[in-house]
mmCIF file of C-alpha atoms in Angstrom:
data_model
loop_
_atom_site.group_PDB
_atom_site.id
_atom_site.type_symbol
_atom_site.label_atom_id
_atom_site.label_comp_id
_atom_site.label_asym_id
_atom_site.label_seq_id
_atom_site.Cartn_x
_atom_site.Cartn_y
_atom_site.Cartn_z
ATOM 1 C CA UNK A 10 -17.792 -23.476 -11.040
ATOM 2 C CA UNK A 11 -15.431 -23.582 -14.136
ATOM 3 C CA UNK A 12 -17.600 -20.786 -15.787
ATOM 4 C CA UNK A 13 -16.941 -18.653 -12.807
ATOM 5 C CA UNK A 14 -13.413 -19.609 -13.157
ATOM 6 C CA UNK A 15 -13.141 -18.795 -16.871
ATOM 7 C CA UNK A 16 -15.012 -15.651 -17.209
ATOM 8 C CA UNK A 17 -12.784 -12.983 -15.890
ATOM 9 C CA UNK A 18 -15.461 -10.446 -13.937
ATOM 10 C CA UNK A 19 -15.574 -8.037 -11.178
ATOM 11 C CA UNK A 20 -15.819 -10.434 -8.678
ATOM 12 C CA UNK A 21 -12.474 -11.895 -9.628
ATOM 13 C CA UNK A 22 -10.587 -7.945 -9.126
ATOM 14 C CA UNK A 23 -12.588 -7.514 -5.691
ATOM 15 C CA UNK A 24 -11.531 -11.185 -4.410
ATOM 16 C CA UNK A 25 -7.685 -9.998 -5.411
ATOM 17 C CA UNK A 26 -8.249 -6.693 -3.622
ATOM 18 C CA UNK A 27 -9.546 -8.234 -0.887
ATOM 19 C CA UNK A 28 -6.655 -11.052 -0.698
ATOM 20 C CA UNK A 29 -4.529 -8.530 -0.902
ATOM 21 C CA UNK A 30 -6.188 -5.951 1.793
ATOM 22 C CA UNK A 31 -6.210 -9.052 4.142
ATOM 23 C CA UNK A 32 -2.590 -10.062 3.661
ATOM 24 C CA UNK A 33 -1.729 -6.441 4.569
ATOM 25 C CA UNK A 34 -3.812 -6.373 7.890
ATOM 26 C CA UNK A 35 -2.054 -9.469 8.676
ATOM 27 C CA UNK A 36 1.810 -7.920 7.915
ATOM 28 C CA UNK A 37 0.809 -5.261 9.847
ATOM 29 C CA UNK A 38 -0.475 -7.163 12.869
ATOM 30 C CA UNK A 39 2.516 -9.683 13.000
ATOM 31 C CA UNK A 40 5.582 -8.148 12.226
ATOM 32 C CA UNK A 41 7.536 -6.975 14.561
ATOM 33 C CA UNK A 42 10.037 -4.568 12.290
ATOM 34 C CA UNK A 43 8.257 -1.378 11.461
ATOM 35 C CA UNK A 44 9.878 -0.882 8.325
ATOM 36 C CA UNK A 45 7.640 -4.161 7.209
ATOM 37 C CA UNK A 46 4.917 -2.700 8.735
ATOM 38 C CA UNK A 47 5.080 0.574 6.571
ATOM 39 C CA UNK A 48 5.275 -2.104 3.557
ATOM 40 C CA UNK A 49 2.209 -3.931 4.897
ATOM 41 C CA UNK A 50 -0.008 -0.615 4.997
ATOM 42 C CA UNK A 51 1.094 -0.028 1.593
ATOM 43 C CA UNK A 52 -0.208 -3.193 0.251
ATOM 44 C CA UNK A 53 -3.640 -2.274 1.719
ATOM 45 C CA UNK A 54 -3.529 0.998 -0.040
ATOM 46 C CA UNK A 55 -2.611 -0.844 -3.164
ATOM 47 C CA UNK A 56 -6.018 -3.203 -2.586
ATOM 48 C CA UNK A 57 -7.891 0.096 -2.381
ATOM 49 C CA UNK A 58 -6.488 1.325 -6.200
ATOM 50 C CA UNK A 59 -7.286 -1.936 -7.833
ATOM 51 C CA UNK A 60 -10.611 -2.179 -6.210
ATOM 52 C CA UNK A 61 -11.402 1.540 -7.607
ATOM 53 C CA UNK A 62 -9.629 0.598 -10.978
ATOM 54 C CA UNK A 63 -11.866 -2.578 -11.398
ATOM 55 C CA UNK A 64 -15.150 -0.973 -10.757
ATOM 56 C CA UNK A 65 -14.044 1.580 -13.174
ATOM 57 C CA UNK A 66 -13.520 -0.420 -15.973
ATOM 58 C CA UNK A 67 -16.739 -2.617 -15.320
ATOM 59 C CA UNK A 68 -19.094 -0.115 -14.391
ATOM 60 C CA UNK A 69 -17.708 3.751 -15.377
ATOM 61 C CA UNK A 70 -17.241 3.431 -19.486
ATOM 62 C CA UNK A 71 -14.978 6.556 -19.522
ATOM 63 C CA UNK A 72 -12.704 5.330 -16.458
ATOM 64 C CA UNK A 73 -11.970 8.716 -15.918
ATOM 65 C CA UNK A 74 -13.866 9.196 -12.313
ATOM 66 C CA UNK A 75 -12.128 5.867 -11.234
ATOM 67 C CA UNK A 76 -8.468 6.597 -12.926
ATOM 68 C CA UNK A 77 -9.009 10.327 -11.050
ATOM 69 C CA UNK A 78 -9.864 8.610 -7.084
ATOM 70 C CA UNK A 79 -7.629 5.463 -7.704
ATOM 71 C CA UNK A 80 -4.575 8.472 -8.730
ATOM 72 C CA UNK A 81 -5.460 10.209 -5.434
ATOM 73 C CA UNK A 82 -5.391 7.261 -3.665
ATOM 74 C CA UNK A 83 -2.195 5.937 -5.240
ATOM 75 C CA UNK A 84 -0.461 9.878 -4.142
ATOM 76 C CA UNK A 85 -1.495 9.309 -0.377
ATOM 77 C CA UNK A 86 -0.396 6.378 -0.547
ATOM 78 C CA UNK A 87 2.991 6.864 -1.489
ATOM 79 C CA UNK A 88 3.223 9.998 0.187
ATOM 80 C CA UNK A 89 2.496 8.583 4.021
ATOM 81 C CA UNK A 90 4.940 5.634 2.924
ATOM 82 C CA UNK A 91 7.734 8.163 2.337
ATOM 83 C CA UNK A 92 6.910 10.407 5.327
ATOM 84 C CA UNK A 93 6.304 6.890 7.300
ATOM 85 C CA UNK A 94 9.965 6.129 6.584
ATOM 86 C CA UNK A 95 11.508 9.389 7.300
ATOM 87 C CA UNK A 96 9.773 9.570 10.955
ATOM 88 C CA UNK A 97 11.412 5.578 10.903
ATOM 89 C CA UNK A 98 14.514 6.479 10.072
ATOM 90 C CA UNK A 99 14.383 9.566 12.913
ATOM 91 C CA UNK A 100 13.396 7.343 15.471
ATOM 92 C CA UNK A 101 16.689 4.903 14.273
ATOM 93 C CA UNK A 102 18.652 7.807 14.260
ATOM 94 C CA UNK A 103 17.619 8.216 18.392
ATOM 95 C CA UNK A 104 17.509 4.331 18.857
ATOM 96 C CA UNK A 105 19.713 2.287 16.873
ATOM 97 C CA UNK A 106 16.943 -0.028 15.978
ATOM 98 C CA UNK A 107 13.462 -0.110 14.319
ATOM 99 C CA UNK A 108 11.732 -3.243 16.734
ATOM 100 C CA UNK A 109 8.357 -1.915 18.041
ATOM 101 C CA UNK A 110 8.231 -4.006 21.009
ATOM 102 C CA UNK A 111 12.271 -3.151 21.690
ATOM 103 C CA UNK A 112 10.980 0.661 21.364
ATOM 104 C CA UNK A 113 7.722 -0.253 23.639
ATOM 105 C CA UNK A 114 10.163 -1.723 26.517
ATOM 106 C CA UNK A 115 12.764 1.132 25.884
ATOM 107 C CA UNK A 116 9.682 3.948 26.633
ATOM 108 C CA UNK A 117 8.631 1.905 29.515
ATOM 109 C CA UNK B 179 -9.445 -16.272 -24.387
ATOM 110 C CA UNK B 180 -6.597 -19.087 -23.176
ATOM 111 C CA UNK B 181 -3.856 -16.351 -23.059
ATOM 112 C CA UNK B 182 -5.937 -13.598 -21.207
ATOM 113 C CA UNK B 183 -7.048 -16.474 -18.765
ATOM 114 C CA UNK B 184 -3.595 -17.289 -18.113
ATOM 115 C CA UNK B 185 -1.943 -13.836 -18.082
ATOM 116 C CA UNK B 186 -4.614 -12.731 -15.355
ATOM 117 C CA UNK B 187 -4.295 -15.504 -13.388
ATOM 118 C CA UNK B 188 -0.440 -15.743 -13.656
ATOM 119 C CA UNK B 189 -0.775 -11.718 -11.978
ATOM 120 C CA UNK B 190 -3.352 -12.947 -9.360
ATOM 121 C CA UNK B 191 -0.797 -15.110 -8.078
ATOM 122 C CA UNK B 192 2.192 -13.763 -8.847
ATOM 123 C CA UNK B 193 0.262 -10.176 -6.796
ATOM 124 C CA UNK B 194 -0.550 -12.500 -3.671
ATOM 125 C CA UNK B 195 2.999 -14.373 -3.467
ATOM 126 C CA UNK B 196 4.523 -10.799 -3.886
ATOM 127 C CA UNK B 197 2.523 -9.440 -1.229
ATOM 128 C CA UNK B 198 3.185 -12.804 1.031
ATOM 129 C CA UNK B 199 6.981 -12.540 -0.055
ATOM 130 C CA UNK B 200 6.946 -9.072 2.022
ATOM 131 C CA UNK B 201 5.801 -9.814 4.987
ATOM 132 C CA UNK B 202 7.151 -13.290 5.311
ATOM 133 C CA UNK B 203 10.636 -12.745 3.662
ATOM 134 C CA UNK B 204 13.481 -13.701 6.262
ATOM 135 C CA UNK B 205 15.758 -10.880 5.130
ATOM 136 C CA UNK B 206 15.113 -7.189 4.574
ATOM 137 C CA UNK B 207 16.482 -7.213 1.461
ATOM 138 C CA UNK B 208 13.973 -10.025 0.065
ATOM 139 C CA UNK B 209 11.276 -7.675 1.219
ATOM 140 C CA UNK B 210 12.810 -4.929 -0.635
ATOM 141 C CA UNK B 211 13.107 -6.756 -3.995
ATOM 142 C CA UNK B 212 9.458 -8.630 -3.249
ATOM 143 C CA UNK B 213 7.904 -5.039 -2.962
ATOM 144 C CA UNK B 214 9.922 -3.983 -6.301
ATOM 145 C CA UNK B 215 7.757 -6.844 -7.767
ATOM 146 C CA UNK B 216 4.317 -6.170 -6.007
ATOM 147 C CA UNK B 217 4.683 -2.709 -7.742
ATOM 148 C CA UNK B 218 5.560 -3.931 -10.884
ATOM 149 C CA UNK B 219 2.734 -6.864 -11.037
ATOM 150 C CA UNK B 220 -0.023 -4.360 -9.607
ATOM 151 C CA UNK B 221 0.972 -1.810 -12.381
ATOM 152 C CA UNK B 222 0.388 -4.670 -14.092
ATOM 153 C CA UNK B 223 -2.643 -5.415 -13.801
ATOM 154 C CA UNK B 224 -3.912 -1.758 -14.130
ATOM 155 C CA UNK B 225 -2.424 -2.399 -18.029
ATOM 156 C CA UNK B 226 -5.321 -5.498 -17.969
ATOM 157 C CA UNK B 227 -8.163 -2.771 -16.696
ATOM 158 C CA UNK B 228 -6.920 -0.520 -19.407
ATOM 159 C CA UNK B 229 -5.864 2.183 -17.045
ATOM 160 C CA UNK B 230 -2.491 3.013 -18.668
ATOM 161 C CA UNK B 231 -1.740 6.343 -16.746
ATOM 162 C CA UNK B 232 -2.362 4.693 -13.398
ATOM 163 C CA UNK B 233 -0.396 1.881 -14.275
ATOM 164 C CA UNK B 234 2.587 3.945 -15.716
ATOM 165 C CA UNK B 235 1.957 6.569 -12.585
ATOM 166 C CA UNK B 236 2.677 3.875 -10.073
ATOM 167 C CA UNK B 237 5.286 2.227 -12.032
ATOM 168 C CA UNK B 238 7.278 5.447 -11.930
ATOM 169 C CA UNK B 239 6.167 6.906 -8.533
ATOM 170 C CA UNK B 240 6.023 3.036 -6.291
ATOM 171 C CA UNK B 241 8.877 1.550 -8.821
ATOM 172 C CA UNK B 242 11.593 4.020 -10.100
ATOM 173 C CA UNK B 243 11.271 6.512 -6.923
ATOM 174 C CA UNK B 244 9.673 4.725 -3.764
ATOM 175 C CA UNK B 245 11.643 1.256 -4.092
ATOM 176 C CA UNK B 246 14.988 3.173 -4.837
ATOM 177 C CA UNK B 247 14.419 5.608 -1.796
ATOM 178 C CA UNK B 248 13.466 2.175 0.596
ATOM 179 C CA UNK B 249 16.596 0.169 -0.663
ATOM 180 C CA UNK B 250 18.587 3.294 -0.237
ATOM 181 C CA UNK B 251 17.407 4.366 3.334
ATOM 182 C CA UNK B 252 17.789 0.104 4.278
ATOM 183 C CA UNK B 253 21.428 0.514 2.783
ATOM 184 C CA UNK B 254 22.001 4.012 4.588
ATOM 185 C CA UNK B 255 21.228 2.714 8.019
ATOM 186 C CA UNK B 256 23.316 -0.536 7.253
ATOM 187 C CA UNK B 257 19.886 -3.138 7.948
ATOM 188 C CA UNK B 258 20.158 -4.735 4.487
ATOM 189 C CA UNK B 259 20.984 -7.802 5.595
ATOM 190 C CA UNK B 260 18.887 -7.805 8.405
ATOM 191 C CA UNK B 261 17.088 -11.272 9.649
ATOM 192 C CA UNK B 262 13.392 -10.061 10.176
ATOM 193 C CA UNK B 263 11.430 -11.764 12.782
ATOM 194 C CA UNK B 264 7.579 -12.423 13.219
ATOM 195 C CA UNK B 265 5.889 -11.734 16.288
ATOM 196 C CA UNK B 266 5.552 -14.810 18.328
ATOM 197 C CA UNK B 267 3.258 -17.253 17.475
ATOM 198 C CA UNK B 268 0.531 -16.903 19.588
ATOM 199 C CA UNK B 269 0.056 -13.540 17.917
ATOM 200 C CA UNK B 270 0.189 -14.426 14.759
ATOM 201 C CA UNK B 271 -2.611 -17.165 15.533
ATOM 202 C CA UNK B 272 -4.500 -14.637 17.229
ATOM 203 C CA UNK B 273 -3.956 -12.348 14.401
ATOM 204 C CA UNK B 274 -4.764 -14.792 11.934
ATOM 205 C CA UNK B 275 -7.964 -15.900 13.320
ATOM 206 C CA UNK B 276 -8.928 -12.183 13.575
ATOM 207 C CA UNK B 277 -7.792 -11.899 9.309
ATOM 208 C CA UNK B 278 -9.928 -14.814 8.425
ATOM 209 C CA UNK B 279 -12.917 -13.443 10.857
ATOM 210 C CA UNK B 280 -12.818 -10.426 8.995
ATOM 211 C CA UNK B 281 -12.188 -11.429 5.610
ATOM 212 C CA UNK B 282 -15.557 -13.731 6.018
ATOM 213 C CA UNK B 283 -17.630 -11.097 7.228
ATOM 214 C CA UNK B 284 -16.596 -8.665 4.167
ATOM 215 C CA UNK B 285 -17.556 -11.976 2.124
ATOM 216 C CA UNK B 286 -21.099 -11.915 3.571
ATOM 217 C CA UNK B 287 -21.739 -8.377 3.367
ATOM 218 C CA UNK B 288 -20.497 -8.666 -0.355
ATOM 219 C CA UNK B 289 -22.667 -11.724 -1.004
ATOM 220 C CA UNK B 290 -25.564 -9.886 0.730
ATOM 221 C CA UNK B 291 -25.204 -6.803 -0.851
ATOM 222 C CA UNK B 292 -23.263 -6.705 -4.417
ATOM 223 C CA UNK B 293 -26.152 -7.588 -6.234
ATOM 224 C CA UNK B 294 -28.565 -4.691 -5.722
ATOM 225 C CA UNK B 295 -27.519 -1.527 -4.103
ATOM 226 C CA UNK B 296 -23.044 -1.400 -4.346
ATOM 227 C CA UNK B 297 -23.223 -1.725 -8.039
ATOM 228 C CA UNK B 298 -26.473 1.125 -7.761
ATOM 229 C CA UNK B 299 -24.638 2.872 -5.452
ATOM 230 C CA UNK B 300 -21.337 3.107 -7.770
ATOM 231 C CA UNK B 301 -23.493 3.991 -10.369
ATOM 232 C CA UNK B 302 -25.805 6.538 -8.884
ATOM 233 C CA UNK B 303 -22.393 8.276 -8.312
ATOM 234 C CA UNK B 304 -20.839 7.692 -11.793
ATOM 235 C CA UNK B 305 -24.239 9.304 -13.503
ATOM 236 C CA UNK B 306 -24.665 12.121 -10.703
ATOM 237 C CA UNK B 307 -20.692 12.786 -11.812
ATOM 238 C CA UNK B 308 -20.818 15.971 -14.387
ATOM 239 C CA UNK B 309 -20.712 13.786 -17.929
ATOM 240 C CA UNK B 310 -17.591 15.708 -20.085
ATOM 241 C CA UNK B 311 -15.014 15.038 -17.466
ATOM 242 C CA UNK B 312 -11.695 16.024 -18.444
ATOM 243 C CA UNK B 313 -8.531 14.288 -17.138
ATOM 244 C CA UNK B 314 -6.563 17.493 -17.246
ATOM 245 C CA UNK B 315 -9.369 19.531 -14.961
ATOM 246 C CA UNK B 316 -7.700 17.664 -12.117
ATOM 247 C CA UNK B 317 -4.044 18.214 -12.690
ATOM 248 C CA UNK B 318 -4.413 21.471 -11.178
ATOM 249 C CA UNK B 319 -5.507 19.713 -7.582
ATOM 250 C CA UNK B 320 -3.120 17.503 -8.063
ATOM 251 C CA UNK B 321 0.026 19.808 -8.206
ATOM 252 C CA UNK B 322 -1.606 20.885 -5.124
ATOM 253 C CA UNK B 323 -1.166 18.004 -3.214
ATOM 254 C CA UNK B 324 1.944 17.571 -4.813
ATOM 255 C CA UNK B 325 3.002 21.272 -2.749
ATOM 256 C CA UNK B 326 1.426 20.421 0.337
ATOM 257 C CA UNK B 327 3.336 17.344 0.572
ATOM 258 C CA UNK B 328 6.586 18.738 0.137
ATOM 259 C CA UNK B 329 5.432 21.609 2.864
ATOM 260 C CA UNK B 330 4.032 19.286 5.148
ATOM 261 C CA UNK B 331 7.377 17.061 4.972
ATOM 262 C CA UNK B 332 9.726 19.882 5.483
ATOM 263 C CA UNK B 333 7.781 21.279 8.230
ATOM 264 C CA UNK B 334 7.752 17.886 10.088
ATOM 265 C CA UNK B 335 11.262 17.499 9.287
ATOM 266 C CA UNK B 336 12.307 20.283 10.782
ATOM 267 C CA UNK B 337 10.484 19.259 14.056
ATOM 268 C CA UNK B 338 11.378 15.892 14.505
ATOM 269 C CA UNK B 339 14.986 17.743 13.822
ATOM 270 C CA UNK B 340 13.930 19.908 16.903
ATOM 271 C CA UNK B 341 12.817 17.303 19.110
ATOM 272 C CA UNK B 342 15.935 15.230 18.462
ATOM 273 C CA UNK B 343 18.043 18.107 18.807
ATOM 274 C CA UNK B 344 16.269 18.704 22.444
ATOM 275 C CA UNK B 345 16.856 15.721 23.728
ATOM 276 C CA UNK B 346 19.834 14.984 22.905
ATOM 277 C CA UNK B 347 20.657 18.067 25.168
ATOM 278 C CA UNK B 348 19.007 16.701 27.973
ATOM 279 C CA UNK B 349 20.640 13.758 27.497
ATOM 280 C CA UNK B 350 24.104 15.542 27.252
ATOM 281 C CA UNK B 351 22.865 17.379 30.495
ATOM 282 C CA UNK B 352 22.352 14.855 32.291
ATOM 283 C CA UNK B 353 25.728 12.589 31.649
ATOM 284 C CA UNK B 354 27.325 16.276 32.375
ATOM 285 C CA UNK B 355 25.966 16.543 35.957
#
């Protein structure tokens, strides 16, 4: 158990990743601002790099496949955050406020 | 050995609370700053894989430019000291339960599978992967991207600008008659 502890492996990156991927799910599930949301799916997206930049550096010697997806990756990422948050701050501009279940009652 | 042991686990931990800080923070700006940090410890922790352009990539694209432009659009449409709320709780039970569900089946697919065919599979496509692969081959795609993006953004602004225009003239319209 303390070996597994001690010797920093794989396993130790995916369980982060996945930590991390789960904590996002979760933002995105409970909260109820959407600008937290958009934060929440970025954390996911974030799991996904440092699950591709771990198996690169334990499995690919030359990291440069894994550096190449987990860059990709990282550019979507931060390109549907920004274009997340410019439809947000459209649909503020119409509403005055950024609650999804305000927003659901208001279409309704 | 003591050092590295401590430095990864201090950004383990410091990555999770981050991460917790945004979705649980009370105010928007706390989630603001706590994302600021997520960025920073993540790019972090590419430095311990020894992937230095990723790491410096996302410090300047996540840190300098995405942060900035979030605080800024928070400050712009005057929410920074908004009080965030959670859903109520029987979602968040709900949507726990679900999290832990799905986190335990990812455990036992992992458990069941790591040892034989994801780490062949990974490498089956690292060998099939031409072998001289040059980082700068792909900065040509990349710019790419980098244009459609920009395209892609103005086009949609320009159409939400449309919609919004629209109905605000309905709306006008209809307070008229």
């Amino acid at each position: 158990m303390i070996n597994a502890l001690v010797n920093i492996g794989l396993a130790h990156f995916l369980i982060l990743s996945l930590i991390l991927f789960l904590t996002g799910l979760l933002g995105v599930l409970i909260s109820r601002n959407m600008l937290r949301t958009v934060m929440s799916l970025f954390i996911m997206s974030v799991s996904a790099v440092i699950n591709f930049a771990a198996f690169g550096y334990y499995c690919d010697k030359s990291m440069e496949n894994a550096n190449m997806i987990s860059v990709f990756v990282l550019i979507f990422a931060v390109i549907q955050t920004i274009i997340a948050l410019v439809i947000l701050y459209k649909i503020y501009q119409a509403n005055e406020f950024l609650d999804a279940e305000k927003i659901k009652d208001k279409e309704n | 050995m003591v050092t590295n042991l401590i430095y990864f686990y201090f950004l383990f931990f410091a990555t999770i609370c981050c991460a917790l800080g945004i979705i649980f923070a009370p105010m928007m700006y706390l989630s603001a700053i706590s994302l600021f940090l997520f960025v920073c410890f993540s790019s972090l922790i590419y430095l311990y894989l020894n992937s230095v352009y990723l790491s410096v990539f996302q410090f300047i694209l996540c840190g300098l430019f995405l942060s900035v432009y979030l605080f800024l659009l928070i400050k712009k449409i005057g929410r920074i000291n908004l009080r965030l709320g959670l859903a109520p709780a029987s979602k968040i039970i709900v949507s726990s339960i679900f999290v832990l569900l799905f986190g335990a089946l990812f455990v036992l697919y992992f458990l069941q599978e790591f040892d034989s065919s994801l780490y062949s599979f990974f490498n089956a496509v690292v060998e099939k992967s031409f072998d001289a692969v040059n980082f700068k081959h792909y900065l040509y795609p990349l710019s790419l991207v980098g244009i459609f993006v920009l395209v892609s953004a103005a086009v949609l602004r320009v159409f939400l600008d449309n919609s919004l225009t629209h109905e605000q003239q309905k709306e006008n319209e209809e307070n008229c008659s």
